[in-house]
Coordinates of N, CA and C in Angstrom, one line a residue:
X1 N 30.5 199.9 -182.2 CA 31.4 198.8 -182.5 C 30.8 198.0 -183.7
X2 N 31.6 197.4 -184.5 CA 31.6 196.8 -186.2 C 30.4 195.6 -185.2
X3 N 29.6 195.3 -186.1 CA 28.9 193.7 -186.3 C 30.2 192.8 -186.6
X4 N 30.9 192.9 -187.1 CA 31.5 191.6 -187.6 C 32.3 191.3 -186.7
X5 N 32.8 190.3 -186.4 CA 33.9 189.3 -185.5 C 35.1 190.5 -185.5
X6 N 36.3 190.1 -184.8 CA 37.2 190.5 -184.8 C 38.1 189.6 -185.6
X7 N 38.4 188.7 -185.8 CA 39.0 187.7 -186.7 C 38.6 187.6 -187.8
X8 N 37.3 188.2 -188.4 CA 36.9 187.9 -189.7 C 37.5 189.1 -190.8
X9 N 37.9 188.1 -192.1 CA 38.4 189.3 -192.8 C 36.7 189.8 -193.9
X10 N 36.7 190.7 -194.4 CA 36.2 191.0 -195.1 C 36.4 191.2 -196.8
X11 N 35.6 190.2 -197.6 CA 35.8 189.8 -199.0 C 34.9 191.1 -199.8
X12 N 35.8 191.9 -200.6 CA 34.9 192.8 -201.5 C 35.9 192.6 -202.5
X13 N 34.3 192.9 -203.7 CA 34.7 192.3 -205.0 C 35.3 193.3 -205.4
X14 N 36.8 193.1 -206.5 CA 37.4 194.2 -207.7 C 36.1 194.7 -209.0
X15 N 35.5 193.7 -208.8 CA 34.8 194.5 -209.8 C 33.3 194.3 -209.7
X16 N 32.3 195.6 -210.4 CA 31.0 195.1 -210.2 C 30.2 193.9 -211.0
X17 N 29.3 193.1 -210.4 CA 28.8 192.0 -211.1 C 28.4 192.8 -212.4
X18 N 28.1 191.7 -213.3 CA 27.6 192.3 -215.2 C 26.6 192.6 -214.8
X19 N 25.9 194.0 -215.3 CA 24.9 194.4 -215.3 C 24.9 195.6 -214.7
X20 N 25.5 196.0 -213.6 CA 26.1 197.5 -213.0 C 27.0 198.4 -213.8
X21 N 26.5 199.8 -213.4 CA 27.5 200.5 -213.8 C 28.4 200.6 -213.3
X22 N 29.5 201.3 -213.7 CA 31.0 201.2 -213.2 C 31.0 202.5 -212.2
X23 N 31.4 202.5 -210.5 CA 31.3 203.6 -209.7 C 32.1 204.5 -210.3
X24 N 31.4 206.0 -209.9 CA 32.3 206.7 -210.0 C 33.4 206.9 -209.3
X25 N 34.4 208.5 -210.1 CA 35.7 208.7 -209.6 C 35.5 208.5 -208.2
X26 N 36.8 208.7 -207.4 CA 36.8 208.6 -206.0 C 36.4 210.4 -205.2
X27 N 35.5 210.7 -204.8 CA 35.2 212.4 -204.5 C 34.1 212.1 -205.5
X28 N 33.7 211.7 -206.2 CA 32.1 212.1 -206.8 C 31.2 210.9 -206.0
X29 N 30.0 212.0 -205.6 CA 29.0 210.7 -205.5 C 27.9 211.2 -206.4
X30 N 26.7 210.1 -206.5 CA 25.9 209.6 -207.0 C 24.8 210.4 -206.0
X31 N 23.7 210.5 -207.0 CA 22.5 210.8 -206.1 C 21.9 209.9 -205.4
X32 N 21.1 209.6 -204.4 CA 20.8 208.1 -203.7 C 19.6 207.2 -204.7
X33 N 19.4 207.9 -205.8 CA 18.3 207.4 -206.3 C 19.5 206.4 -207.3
X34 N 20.7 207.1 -208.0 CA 21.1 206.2 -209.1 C 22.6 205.3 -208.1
X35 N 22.8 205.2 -206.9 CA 23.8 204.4 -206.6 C 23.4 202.8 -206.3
X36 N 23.7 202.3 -206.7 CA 24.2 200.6 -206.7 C 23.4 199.9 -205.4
X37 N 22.8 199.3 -205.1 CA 22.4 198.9 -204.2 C 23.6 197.2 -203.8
X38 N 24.4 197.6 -202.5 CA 25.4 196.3 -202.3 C 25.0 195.7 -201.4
X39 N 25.1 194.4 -201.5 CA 24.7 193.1 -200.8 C 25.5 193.3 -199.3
X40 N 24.9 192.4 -198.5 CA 26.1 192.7 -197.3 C 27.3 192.2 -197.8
X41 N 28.6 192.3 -196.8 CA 29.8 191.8 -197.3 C 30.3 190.3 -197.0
X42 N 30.2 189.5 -197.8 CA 30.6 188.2 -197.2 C 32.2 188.3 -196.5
X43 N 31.7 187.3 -195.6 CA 33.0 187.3 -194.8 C 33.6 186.2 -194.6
X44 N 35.0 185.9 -194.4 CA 36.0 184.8 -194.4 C 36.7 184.5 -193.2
X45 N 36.6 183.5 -192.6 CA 37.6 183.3 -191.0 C 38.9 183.1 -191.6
X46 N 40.0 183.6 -191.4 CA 41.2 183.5 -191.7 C 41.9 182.7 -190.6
X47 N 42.8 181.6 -190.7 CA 43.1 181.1 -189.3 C 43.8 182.6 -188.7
X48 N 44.7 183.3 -189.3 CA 45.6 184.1 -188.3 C 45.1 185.8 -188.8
X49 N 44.0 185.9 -188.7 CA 43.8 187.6 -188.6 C 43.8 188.2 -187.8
X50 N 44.5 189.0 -187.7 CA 44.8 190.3 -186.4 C 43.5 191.4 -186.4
X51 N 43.0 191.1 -185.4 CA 42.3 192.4 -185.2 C 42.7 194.2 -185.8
X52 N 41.7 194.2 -186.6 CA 41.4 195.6 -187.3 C 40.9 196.7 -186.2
X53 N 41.6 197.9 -186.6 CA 41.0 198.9 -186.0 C 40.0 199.7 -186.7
X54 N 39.4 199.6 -188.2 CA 39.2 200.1 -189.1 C 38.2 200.5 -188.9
X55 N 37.2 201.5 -189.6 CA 36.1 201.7 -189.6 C 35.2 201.2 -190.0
X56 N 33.7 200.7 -189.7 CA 33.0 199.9 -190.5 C 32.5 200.3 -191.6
X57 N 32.1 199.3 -192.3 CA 31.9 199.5 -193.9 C 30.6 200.3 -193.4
X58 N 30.3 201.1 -194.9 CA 28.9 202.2 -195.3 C 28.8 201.9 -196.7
X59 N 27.6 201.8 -196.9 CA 26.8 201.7 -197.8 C 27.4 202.0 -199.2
X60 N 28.3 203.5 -198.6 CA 28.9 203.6 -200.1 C 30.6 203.1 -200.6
X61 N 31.1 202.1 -199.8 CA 32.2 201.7 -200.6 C 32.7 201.1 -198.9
X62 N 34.0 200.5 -199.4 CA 34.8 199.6 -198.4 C 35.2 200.5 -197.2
X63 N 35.5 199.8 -196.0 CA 35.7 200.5 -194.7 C 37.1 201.1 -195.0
X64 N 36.9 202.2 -194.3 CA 38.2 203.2 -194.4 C 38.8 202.7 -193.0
X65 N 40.0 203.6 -193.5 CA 41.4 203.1 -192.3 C 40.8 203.8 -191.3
X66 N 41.4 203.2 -189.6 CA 40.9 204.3 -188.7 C 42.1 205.6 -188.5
X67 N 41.4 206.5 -188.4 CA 41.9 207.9 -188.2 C 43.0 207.7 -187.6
X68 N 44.2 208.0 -188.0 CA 45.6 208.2 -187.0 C 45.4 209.9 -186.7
X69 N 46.6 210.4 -185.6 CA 46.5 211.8 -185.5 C 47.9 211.7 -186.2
X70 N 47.8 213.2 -186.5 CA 48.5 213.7 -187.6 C 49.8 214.1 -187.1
X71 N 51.1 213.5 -187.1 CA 52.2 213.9 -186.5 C 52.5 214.9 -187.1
X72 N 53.6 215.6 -186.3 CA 53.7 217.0 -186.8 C 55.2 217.2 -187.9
X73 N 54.7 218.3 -188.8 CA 56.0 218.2 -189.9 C 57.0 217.6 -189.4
X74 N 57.7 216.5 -190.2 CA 58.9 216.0 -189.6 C 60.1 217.4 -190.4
X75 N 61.2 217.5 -189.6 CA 62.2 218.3 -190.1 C 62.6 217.3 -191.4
X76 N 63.0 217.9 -192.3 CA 63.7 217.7 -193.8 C 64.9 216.3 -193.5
X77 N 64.9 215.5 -193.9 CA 66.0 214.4 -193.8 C 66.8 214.3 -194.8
X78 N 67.7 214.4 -194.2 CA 69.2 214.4 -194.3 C 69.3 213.3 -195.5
X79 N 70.3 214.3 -196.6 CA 70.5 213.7 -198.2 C 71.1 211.7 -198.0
X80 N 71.0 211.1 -198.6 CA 71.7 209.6 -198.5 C 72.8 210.0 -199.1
X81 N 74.0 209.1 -198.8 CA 75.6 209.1 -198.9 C 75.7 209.1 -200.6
X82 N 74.4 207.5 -200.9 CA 74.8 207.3 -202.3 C 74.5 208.0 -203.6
X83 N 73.9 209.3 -202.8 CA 73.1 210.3 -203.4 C 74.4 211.8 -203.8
X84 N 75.1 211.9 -202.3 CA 76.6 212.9 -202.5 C 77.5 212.5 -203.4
X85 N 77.4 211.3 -203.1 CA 78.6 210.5 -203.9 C 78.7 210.7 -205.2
X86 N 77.8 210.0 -205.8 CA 77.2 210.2 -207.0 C 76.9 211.7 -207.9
X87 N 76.9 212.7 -207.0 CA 76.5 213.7 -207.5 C 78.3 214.4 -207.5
X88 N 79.1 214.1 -206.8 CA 80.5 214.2 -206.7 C 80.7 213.9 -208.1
X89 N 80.5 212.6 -208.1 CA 81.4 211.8 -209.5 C 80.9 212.7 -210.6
X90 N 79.6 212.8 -210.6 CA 79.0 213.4 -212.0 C 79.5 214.5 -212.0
X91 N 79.7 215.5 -210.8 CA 80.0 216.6 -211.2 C 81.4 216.9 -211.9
X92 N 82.5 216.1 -211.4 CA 84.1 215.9 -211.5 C 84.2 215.7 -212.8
X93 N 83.0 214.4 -213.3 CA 83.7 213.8 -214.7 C 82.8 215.2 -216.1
X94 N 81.9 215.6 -215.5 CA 81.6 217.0 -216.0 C 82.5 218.2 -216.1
X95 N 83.0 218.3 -214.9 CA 84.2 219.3 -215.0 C 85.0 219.0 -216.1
X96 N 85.4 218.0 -216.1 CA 86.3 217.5 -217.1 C 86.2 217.1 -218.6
X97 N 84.9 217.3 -218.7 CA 84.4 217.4 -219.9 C 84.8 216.0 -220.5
X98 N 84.2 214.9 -220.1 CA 84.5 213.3 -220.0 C 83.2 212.9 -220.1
X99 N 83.2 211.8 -220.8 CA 81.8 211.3 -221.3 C 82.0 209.9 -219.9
X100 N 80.4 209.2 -219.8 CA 80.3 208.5 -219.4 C 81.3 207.1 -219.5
X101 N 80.5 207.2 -221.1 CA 81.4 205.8 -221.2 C 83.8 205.9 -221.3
X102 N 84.0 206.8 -221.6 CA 85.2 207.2 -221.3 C 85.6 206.9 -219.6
X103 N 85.2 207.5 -218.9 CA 85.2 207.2 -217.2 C 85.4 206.1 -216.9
X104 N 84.2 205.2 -217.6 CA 83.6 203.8 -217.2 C 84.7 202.7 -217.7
X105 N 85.0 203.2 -218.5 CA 86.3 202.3 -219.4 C 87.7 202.4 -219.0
X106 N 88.0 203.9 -218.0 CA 89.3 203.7 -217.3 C 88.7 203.3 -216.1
X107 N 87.5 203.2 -215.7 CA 87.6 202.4 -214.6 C 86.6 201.0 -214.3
X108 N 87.2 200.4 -215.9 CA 87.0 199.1 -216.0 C 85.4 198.8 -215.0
X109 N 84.6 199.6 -214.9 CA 82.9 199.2 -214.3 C 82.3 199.5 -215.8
X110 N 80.8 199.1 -215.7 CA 80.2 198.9 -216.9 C 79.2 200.4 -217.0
X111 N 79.1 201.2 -218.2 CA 78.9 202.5 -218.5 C 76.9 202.4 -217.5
X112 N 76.2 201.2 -218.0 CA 75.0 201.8 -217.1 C 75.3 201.4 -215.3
X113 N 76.2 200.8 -214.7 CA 76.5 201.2 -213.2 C 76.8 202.1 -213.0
X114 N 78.2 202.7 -213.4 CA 78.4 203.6 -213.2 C 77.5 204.9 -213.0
X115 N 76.9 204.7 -214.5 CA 75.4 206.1 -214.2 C 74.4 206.0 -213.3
X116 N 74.0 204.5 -212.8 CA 72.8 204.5 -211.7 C 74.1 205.0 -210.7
X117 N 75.4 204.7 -210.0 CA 76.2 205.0 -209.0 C 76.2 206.8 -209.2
X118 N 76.3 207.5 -210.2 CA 76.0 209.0 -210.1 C 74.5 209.3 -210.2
X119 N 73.6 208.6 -210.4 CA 72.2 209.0 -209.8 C 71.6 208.8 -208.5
X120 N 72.6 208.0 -208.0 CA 72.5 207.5 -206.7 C 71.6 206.4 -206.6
X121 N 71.4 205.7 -207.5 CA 70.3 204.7 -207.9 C 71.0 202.8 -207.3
X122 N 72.6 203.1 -207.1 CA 72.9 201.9 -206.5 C 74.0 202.4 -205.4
X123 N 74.5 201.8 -204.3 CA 75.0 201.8 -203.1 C 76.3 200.7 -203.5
X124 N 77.7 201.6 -204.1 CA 78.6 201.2 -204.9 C 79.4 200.8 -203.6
X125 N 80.8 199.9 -203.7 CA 81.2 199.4 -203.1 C 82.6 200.6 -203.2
X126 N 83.3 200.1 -202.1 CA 84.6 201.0 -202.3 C 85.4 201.0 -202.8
X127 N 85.7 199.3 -203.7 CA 86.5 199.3 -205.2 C 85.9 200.1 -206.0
X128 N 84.8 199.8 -206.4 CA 83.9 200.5 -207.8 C 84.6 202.2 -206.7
X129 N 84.2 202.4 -206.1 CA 84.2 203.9 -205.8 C 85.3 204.3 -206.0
X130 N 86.6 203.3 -205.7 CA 87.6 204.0 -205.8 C 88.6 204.3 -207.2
X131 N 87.9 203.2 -208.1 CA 88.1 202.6 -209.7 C 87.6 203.9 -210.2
X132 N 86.5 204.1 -209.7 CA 85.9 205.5 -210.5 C 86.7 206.5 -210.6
X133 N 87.1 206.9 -208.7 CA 87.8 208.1 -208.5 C 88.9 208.2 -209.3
X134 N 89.8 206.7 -209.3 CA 91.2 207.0 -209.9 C 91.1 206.9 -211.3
X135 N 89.8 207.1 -211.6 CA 89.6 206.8 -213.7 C 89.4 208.2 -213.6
X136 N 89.2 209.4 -212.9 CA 88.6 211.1 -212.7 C 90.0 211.7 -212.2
X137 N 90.8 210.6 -212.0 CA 92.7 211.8 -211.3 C 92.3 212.0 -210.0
X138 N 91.5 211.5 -209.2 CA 90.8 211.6 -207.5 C 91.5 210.4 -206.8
X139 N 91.6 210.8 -205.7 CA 92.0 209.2 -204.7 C 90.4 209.3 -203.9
X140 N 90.5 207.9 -203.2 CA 89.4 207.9 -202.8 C 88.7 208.6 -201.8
X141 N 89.6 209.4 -200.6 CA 89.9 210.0 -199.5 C 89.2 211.2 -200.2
X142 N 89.8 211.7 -201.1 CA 89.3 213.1 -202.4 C 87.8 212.8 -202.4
X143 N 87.2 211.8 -203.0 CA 86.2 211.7 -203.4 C 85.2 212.0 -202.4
X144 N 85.9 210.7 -200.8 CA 84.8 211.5 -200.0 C 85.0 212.4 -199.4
X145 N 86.1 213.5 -199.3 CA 86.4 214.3 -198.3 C 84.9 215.6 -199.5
X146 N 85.3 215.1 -200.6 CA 84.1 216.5 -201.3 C 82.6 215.9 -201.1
X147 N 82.0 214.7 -201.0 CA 80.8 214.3 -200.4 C 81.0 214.4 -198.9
X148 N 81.5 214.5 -197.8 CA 81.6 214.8 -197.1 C 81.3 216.6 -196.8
X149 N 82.2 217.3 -197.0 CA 81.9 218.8 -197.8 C 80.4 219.1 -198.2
X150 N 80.0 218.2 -199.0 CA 78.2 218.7 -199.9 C 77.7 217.9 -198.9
X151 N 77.6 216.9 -198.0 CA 77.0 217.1 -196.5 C 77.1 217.6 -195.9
X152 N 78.1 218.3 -195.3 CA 77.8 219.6 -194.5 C 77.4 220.6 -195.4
X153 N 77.7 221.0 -196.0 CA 77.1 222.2 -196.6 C 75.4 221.8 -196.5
X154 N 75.1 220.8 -197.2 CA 73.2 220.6 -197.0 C 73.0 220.3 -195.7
X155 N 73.2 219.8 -195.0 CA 72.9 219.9 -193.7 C 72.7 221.4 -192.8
X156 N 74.2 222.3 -192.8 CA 73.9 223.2 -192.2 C 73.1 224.3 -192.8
X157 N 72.6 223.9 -193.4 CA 71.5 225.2 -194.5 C 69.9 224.3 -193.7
X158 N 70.1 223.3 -193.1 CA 68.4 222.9 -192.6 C 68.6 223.3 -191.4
X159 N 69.5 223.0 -190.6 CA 69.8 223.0 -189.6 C 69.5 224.6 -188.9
X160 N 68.4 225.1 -188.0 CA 68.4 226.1 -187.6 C 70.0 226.8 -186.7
X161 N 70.3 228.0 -187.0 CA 72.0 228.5 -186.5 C 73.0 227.8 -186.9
X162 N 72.8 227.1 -188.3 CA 73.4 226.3 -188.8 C 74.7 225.5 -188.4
X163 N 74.1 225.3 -187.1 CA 74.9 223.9 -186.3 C 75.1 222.6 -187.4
X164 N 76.0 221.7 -187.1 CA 76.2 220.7 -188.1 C 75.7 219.5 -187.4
X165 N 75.5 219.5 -186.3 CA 74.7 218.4 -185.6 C 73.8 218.6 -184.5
X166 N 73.2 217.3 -183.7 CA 72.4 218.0 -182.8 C 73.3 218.3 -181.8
X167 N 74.2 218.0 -181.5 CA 74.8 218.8 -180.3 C 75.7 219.6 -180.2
X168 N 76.0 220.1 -181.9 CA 76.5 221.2 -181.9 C 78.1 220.9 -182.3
X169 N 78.7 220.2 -182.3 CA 80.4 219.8 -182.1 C 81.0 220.6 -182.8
X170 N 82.0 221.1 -182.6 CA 82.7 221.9 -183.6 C 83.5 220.8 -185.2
X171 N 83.5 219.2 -184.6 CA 84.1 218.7 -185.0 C 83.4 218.6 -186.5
X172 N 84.9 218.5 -187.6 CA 84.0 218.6 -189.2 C 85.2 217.5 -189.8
X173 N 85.1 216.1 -188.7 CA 85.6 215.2 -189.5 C 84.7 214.0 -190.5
X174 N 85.2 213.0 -190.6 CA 84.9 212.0 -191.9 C 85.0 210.7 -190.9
X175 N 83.8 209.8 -190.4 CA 83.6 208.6 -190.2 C 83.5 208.0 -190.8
X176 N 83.7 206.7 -191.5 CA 82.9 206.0 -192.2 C 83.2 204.7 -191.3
X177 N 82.0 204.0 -191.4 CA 81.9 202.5 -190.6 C 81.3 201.3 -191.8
X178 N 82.5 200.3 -191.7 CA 82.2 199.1 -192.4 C 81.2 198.2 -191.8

């Protein structure tokens, strides 16, 4: 068990006092003859510190986290909407051989949204979504019935017997919840 309290935090410096060398990379050590000799660690009562599970400090650097066990591969997680969506638009206004800013201008949103909303970099609203669609000849229903489509398709390619859910449904409709 640590010497120190359970409420105390532990103060270690960013940098070495003047006159030390700078440690090395993290994975190299030092021979015992050329490493640093460090003071104990001063310590600070915090009014509200939660007890640490950590390991205690050693001689050669700050206390490491304590060991978690290693959960096991999680399965692949399922693409984000604003990720299909986006890759829809880009692909459509590609087909069409339409520049950004052209799109962006029939549908009155500004040419850098638009492009973070096809990189999937913002979470567009259903006007913008739908301003888009109808600036590409799409209705909005179009837009997601084909992100809809490129979710199932990526999904049942992870999915072992390429089931579309966990319980299998035959159903290959379109929810969306406001």
């Amino acid at each position: 068990m640590s010497e120190q309290a359970p409420n105390e935090a532990r103060v270690i410096p960013l940098r070495p006092p003047a006159g030390r060398p700078p440690a090395t990379r993290p994975g190299r050590t030092r021979p015992a003859s050329e490493r640093p000799r460090t003071a104990a660690p001063q310590t600070v009562a915090p009014a509200t510190a939660a007890p640490t599970t950590a390991a205690p400090a050693t001689a050669l650097g700050p206390p490491r986290p304590a060991a978690t066990p290693q959960a096991p591969a999680a399965a692949p997680r399922e693409p984000l909407w604003r990720d299909l969506v986006g890759d829809v638009l880009r692909r459509e206004r590609l087909a069409q051989e339409r520049t950004l800013k052209d799109v962006a201008d029939a549908a009155r949103i500004s040419m850098p949204y638009l492009s973070e909303v096809e990189r999937g970099r913002k979470e567009a609203s259903s006007e913008v979504l739908a301003a888009a669609a109808h600036a590409l000849g799409l209705g909005l229903g179009d837009l997601l019935s084909l992100a809809q489509g490129e979710l199932v398709r990526l999904t049942s390619r992870r999915v072992p017997g390429g089931s579309r859910g966990r319980t299998g449904a035959p159903y290959d409709g379109l929810c969306l919840a406001a």
